[in-house]
GROMACS .gro file of N, CA and C in nm:
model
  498
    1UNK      N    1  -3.842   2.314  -0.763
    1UNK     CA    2  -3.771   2.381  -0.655
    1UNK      C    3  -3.737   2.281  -0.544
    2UNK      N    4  -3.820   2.152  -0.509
    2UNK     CA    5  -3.806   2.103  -0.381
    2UNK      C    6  -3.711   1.978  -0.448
    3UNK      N    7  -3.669   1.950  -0.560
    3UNK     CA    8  -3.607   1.887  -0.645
    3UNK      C    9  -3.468   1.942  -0.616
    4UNK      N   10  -3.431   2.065  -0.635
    4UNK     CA   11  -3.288   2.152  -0.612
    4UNK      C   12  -3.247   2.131  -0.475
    5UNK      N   13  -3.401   2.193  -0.413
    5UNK     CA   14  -3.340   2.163  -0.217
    5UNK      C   15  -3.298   2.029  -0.184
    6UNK      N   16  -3.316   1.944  -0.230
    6UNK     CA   17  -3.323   1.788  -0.203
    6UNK      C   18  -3.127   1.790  -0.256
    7UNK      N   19  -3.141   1.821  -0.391
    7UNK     CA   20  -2.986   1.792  -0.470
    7UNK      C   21  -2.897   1.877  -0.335
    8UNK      N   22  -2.964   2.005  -0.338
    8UNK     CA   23  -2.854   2.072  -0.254
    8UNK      C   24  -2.792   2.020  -0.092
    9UNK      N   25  -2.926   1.984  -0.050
    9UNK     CA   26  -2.965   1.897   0.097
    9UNK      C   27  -2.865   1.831   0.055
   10UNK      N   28  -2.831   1.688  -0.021
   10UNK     CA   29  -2.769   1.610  -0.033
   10UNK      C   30  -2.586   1.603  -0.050
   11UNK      N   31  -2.569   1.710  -0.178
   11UNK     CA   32  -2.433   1.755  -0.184
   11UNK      C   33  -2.396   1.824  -0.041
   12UNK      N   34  -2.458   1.830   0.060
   12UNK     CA   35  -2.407   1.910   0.192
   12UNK      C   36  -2.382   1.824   0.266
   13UNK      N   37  -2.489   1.693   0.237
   13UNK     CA   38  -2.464   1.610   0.372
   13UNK      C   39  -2.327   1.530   0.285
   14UNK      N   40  -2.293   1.512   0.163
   14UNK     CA   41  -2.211   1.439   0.114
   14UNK      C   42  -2.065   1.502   0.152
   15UNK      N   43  -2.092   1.627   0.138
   15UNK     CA   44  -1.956   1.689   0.222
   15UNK      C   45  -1.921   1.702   0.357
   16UNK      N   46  -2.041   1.693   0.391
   16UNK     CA   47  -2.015   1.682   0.584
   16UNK      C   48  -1.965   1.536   0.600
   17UNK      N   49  -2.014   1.445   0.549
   17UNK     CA   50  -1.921   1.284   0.531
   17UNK      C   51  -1.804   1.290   0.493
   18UNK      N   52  -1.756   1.360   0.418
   18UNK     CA   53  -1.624   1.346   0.382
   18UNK      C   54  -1.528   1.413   0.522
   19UNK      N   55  -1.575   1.560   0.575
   19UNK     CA   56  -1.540   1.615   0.676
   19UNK      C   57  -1.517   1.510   0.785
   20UNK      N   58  -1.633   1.465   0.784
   20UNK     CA   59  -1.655   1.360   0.917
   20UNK      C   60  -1.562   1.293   0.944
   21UNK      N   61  -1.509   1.187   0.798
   21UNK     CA   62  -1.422   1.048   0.761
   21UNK      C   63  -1.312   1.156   0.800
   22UNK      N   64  -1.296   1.221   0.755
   22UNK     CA   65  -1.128   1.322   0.791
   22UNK      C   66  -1.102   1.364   0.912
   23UNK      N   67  -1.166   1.402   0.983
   23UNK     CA   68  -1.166   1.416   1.119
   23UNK      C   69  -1.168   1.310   1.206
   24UNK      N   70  -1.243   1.176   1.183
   24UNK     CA   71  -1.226   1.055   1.227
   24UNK      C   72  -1.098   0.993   1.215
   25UNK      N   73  -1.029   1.024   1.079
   25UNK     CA   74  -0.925   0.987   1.080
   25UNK      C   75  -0.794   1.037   1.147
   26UNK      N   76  -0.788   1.163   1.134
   26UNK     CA   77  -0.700   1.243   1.208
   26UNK      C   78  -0.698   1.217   1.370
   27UNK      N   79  -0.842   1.177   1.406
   27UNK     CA   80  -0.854   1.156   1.550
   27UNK      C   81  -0.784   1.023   1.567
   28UNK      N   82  -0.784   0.938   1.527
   28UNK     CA   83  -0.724   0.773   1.468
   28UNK      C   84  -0.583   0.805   1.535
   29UNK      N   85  -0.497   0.904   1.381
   29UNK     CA   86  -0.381   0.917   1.401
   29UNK      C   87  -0.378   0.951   1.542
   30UNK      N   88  -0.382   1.072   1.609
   30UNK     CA   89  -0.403   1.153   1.709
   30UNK      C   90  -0.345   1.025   1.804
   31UNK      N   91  -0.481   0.950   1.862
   31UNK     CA   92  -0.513   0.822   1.972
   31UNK      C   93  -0.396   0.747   1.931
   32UNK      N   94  -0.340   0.682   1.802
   32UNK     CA   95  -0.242   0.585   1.815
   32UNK      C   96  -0.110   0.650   1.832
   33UNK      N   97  -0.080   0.781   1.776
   33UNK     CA   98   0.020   0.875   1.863
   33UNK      C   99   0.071   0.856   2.036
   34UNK      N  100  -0.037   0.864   2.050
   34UNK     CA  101  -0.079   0.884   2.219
   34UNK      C  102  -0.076   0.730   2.292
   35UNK      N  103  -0.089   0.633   2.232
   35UNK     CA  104  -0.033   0.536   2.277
   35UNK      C  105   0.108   0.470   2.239
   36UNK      N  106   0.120   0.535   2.124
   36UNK     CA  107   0.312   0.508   2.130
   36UNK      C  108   0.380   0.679   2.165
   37UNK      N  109   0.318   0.687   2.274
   37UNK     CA  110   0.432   0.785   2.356
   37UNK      C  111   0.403   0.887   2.283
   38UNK      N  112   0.385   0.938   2.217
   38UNK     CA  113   0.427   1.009   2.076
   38UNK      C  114   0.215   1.160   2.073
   39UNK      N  115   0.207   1.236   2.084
   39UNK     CA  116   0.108   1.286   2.052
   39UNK      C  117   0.078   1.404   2.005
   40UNK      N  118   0.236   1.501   1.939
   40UNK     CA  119   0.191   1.633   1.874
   40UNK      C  120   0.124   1.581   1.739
   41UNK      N  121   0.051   1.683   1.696
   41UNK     CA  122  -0.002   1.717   1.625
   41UNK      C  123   0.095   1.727   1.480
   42UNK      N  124   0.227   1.780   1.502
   42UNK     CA  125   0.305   1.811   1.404
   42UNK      C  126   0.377   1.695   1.377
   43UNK      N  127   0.351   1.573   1.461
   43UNK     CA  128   0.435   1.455   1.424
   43UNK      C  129   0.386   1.426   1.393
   44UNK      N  130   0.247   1.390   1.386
   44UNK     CA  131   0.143   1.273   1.324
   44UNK      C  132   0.103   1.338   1.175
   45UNK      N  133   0.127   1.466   1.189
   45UNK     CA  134   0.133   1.496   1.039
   45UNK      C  135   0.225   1.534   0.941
   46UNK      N  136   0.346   1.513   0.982
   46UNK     CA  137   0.500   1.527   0.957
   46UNK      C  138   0.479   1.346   0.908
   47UNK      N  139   0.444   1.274   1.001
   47UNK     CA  140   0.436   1.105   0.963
   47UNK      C  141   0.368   1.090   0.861
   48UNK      N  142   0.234   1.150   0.857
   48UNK     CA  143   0.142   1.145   0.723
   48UNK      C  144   0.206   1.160   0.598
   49UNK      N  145   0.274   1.326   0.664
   49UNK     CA  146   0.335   1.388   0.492
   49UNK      C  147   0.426   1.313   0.434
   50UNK      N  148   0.490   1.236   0.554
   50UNK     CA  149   0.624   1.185   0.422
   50UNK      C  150   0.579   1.077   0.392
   51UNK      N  151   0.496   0.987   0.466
   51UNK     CA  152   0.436   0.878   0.322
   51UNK      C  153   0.379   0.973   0.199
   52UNK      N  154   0.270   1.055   0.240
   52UNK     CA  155   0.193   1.056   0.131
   52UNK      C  156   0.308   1.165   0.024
   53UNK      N  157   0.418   1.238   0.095
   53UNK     CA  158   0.531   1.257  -0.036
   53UNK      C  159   0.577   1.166  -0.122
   54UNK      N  160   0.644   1.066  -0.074
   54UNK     CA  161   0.691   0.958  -0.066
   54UNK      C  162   0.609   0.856  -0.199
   55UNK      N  163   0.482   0.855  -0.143
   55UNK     CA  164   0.370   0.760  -0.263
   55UNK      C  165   0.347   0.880  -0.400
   56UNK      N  166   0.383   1.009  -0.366
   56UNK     CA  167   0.367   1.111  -0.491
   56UNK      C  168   0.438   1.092  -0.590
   57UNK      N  169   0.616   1.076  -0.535
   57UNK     CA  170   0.710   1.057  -0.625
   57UNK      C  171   0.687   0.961  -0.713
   58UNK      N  172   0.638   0.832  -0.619
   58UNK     CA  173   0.629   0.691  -0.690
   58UNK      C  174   0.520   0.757  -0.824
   59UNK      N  175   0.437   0.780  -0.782
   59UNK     CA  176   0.288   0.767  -0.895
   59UNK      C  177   0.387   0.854  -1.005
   60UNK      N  178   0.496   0.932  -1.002
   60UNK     CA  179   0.520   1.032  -1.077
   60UNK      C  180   0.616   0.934  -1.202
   61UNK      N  181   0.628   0.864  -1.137
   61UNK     CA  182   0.712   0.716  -1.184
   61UNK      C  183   0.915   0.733  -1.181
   62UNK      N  184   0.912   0.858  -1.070
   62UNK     CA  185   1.042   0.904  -1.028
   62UNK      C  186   1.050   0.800  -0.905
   63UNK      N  187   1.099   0.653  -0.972
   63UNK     CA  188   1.124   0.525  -0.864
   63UNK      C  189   1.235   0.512  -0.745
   64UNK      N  190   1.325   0.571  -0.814
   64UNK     CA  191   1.450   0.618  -0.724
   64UNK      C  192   1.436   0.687  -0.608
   65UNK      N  193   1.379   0.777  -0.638
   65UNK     CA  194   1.349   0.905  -0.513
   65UNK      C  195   1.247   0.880  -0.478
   66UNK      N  196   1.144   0.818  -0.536
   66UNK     CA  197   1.055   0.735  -0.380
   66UNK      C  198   1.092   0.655  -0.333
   67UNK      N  199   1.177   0.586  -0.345
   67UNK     CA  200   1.212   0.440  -0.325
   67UNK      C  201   1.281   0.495  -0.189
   68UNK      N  202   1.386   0.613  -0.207
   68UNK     CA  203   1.473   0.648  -0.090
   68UNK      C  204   1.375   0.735  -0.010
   69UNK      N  205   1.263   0.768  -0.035
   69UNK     CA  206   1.177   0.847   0.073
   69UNK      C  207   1.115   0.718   0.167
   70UNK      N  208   1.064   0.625   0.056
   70UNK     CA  209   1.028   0.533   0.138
   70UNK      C  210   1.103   0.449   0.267
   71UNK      N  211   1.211   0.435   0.223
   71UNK     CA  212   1.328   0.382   0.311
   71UNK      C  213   1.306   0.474   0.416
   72UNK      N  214   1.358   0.617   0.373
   72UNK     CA  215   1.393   0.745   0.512
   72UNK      C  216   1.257   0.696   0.620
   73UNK      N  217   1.132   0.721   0.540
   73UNK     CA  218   1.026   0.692   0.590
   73UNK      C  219   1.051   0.524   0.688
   74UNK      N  220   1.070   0.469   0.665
   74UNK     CA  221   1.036   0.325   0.732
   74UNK      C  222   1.176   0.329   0.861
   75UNK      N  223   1.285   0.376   0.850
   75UNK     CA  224   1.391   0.383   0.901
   75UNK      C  225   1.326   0.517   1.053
   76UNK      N  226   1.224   0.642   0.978
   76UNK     CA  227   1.210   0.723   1.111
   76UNK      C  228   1.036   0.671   1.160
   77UNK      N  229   0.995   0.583   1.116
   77UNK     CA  230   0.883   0.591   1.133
   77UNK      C  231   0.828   0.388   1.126
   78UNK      N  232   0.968   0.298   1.186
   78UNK     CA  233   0.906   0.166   1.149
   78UNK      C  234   0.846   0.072   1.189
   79UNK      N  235   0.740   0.112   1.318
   79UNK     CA  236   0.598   0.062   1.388
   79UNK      C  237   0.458   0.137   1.342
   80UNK      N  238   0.494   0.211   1.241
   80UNK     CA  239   0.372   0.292   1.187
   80UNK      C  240   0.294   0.227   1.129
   81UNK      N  241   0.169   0.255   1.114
   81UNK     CA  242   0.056   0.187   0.975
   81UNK      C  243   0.064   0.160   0.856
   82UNK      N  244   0.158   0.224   0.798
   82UNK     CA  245   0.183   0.218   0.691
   82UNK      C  246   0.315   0.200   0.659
   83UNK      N  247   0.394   0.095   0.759
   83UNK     CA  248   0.518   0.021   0.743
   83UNK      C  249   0.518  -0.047   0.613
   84UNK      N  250   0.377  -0.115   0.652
   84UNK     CA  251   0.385  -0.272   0.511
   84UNK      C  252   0.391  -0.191   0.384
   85UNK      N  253   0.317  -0.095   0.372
   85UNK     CA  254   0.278  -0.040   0.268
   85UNK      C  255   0.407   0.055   0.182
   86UNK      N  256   0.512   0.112   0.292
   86UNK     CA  257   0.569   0.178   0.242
   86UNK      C  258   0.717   0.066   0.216
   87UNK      N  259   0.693  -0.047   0.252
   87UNK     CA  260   0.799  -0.201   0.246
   87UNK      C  261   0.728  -0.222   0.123
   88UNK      N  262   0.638  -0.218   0.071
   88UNK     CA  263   0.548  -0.311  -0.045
   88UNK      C  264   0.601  -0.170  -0.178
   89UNK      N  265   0.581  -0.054  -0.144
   89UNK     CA  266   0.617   0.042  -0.275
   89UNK      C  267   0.752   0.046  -0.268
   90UNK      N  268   0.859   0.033  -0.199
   90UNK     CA  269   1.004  -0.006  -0.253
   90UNK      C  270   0.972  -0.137  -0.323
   91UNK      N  271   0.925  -0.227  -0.336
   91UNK     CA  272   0.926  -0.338  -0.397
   91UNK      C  273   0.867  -0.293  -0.492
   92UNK      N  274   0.786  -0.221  -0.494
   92UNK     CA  275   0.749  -0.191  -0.687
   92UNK      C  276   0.804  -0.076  -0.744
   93UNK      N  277   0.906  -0.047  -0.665
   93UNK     CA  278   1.010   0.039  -0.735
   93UNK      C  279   1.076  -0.005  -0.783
   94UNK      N  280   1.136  -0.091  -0.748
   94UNK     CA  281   1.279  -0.219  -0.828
   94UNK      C  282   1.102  -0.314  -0.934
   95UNK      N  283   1.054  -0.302  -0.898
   95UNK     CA  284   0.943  -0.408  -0.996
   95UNK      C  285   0.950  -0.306  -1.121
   96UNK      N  286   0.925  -0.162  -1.130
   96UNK     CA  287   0.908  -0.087  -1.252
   96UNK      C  288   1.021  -0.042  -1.314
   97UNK      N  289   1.166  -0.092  -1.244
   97UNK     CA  290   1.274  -0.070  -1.299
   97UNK      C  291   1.302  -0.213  -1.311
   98UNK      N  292   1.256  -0.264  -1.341
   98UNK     CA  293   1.264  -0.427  -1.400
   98UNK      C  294   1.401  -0.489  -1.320
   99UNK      N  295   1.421  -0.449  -1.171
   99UNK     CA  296   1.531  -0.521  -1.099
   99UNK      C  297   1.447  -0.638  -1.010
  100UNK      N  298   1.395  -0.729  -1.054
  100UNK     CA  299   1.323  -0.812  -1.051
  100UNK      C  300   1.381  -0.903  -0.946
  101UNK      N  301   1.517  -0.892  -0.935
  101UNK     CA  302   1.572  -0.982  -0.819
  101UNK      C  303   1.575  -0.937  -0.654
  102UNK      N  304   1.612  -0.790  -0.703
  102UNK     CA  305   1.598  -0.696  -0.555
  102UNK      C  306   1.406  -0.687  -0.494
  103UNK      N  307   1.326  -0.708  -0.606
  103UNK     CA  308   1.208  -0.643  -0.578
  103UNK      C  309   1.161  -0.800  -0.529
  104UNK      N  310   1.178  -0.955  -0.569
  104UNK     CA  311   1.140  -1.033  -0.512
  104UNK      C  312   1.180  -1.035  -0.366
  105UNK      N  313   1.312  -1.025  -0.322
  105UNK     CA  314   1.378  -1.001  -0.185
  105UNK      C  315   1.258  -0.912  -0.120
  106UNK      N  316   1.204  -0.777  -0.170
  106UNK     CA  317   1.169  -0.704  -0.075
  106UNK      C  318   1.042  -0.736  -0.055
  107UNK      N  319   0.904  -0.806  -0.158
  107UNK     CA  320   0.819  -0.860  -0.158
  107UNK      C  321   0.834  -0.945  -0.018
  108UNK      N  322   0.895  -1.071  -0.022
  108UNK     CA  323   0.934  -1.152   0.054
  108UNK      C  324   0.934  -1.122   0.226
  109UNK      N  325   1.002  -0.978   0.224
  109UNK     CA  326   1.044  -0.916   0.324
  109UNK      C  327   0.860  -0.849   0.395
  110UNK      N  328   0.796  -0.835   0.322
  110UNK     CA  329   0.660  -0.824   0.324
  110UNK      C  330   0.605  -0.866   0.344
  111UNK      N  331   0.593  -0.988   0.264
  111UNK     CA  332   0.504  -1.087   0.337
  111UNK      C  333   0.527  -1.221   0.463
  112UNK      N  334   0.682  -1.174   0.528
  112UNK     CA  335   0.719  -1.229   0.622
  112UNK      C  336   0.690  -1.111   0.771
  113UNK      N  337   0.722  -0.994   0.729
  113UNK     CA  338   0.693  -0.904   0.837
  113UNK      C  339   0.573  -0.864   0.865
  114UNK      N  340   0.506  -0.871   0.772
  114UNK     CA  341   0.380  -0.843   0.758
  114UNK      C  342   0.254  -0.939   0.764
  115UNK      N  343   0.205  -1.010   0.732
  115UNK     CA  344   0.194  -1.156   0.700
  115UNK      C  345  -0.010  -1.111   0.739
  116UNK      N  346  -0.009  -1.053   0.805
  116UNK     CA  347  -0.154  -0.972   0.819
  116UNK      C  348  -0.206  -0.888   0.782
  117UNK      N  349  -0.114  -0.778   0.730
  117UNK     CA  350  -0.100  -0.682   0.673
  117UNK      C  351  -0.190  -0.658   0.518
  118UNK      N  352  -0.252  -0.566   0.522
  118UNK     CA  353  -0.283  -0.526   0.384
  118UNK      C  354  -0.198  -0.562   0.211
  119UNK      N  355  -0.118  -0.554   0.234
  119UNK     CA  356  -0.035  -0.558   0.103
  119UNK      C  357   0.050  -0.697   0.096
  120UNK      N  358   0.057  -0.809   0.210
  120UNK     CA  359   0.107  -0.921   0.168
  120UNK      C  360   0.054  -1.022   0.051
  121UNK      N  361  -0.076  -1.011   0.030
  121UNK     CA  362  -0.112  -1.113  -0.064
  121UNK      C  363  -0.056  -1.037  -0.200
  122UNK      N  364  -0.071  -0.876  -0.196
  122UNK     CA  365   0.014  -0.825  -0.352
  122UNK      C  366   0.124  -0.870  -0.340
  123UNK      N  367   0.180  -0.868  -0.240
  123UNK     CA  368   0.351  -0.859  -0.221
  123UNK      C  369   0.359  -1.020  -0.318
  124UNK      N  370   0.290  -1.113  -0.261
  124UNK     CA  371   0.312  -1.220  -0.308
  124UNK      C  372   0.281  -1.234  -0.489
  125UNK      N  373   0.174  -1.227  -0.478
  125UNK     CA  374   0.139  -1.180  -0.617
  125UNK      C  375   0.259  -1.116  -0.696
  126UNK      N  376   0.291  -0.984  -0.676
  126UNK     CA  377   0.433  -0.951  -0.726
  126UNK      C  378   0.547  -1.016  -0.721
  127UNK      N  379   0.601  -1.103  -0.611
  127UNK     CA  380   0.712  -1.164  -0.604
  127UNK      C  381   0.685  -1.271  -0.735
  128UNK      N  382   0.595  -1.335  -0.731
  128UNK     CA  383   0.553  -1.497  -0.833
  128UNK      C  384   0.579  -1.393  -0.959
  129UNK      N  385   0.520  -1.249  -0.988
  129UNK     CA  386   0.529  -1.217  -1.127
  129UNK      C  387   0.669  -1.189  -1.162
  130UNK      N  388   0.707  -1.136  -1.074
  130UNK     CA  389   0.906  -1.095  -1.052
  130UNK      C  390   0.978  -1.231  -1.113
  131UNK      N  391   0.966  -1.339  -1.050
  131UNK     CA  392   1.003  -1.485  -1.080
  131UNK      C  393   0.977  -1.513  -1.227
  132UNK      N  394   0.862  -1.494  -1.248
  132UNK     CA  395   0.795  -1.535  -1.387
  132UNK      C  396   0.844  -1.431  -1.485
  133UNK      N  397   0.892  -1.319  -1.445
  133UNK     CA  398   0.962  -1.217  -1.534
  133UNK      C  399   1.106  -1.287  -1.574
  134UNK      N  400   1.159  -1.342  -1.497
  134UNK     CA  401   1.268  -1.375  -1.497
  134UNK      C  402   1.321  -1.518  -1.532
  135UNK      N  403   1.168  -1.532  -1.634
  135UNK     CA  404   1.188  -1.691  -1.664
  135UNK      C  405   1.168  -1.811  -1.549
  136UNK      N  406   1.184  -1.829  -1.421
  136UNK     CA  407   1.183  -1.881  -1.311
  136UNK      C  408   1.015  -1.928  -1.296
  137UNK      N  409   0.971  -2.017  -1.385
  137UNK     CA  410   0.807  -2.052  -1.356
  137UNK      C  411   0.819  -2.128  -1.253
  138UNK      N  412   0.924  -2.255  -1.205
  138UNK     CA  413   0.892  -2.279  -1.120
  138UNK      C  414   0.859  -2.230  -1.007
  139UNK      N  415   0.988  -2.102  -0.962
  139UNK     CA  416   0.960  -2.054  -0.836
  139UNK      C  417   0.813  -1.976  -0.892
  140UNK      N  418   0.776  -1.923  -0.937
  140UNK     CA  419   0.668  -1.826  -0.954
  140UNK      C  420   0.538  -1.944  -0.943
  141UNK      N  421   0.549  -2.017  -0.976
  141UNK     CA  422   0.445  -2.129  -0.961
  141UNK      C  423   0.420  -2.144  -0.803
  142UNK      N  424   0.509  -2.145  -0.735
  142UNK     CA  425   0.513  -2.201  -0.599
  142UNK      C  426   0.486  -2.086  -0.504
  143UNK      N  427   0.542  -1.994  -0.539
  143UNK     CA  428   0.484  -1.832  -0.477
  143UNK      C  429   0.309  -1.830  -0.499
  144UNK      N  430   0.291  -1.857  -0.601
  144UNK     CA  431   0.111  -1.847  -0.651
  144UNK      C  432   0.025  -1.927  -0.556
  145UNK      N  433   0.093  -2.074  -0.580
  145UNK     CA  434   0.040  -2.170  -0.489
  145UNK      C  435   0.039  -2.115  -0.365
  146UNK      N  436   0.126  -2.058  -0.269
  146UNK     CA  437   0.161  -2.005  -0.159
  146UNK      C  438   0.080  -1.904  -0.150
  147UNK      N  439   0.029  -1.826  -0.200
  147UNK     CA  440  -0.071  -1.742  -0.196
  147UNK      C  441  -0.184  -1.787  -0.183
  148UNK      N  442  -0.240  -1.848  -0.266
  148UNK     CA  443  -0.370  -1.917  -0.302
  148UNK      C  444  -0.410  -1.983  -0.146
  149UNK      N  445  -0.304  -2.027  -0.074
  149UNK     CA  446  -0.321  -2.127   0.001
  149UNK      C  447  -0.392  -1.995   0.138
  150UNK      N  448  -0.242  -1.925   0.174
  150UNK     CA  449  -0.262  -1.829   0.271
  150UNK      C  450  -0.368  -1.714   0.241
  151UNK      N  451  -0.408  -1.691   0.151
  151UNK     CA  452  -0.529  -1.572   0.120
  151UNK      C  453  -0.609  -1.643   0.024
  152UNK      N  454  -0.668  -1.719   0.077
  152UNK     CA  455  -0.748  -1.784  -0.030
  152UNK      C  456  -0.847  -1.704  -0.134
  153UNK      N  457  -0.891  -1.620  -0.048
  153UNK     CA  458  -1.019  -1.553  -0.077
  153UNK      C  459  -1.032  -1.408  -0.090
  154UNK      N  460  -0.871  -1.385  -0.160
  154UNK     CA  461  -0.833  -1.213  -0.171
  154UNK      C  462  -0.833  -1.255  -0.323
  155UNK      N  463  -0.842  -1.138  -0.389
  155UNK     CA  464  -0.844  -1.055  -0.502
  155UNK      C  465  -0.665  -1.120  -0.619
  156UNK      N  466  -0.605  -1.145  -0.516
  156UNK     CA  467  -0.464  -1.172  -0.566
  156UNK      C  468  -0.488  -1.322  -0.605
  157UNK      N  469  -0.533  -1.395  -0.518
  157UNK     CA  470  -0.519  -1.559  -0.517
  157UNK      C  471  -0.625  -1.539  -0.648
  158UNK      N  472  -0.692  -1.463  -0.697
  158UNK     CA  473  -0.821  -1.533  -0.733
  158UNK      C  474  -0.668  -1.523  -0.897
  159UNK      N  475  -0.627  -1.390  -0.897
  159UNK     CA  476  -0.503  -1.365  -1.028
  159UNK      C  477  -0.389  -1.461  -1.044
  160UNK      N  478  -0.375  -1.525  -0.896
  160UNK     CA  479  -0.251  -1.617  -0.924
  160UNK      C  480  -0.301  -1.774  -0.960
  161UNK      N  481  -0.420  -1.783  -0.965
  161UNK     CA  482  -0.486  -1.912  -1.003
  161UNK      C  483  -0.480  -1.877  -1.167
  162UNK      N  484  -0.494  -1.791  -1.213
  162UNK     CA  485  -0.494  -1.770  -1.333
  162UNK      C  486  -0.360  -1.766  -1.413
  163UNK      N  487  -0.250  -1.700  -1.330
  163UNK     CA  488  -0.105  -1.694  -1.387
  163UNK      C  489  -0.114  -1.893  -1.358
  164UNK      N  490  -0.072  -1.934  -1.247
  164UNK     CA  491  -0.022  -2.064  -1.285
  164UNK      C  492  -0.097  -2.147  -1.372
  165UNK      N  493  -0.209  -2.159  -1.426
  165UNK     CA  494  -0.231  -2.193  -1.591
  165UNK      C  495  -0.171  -2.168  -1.710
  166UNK      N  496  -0.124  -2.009  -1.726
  166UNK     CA  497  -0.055  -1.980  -1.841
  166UNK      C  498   0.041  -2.060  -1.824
   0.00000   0.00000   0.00000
């Protein structure tokens, strides 16, 4: 019995953490609202929804129509948190429609605007594989190197040490 109370004790506090993280976060949005001028409630979650629409389409692998949510998105919304991120999934929209030339451009565009950002060392990573799709080892060689150098110690550099061997 004190075995169950313990499991049950636990699955409660595991859901009050999740509550917690969600409410922390919403408060997040809320505060950075409120310092760009900006603080309903219906914008910051009008901002939420159309990324997280936006990243639905993509996963659905309907590239087109995320690709243009993402845009709408970055065009009404392009000092947000999730600028880089929604600049980095147009680039793997042209990456899964194998337009490998448009998707290096927008990589690029990523890891120049972004350059601190969460998703520049993929961006890079993707641009070198875009190159290397396209026959182009040199440039893809030099993108890798360029990575390796600026994120030494991310998850990407450790993959692009490995592509420029093959």
């Amino acid at each position: 019995e004190f075995e169950n109370k313990l499991k049950e004790t636990a699955q409660i506090l595991e859901e009050l953490q999740k509550r917690m993280a969600s409410v922390e976060q919403v408060t997040a949005l809320l505060r950075q609202g409120k310092e760009q001028g900006t603080g309903s409630v219906a914008e910051t979650t009008s901002f939420e929804d159309a990324y997280k629409d936006a990243y639905e389409i993509f996963q659905k692998g309907e590239y087109k129509a995320a690709r243009e949510k993402f845009q709408k998105y970055l065009e009404t919304h392009p000092g947000s948190k999730y600028a880089d991120n929604a600049l980095y999934w147009i680039g793997e929209s042209y990456y899964n429609e194998k337009s490998y030339e448009k998707a290096i451009v927008v990589y690029d565009d990523v890891a120049k605007k972004y350059p601190d950002g969460g998703k520049a060392s993929a961006a890079l990573l993707k641009q070198g594989m875009a190159f290397s799709s396209l026959g182009d080892k040199k440039s893809a060689n030099a993108i890798f190197k360029k990575l390796v150098e600026r994120y030494p110690k991310s998850e990407q550099a450790e993959a692009a040490k490995k592509k420029m061997k093959d």
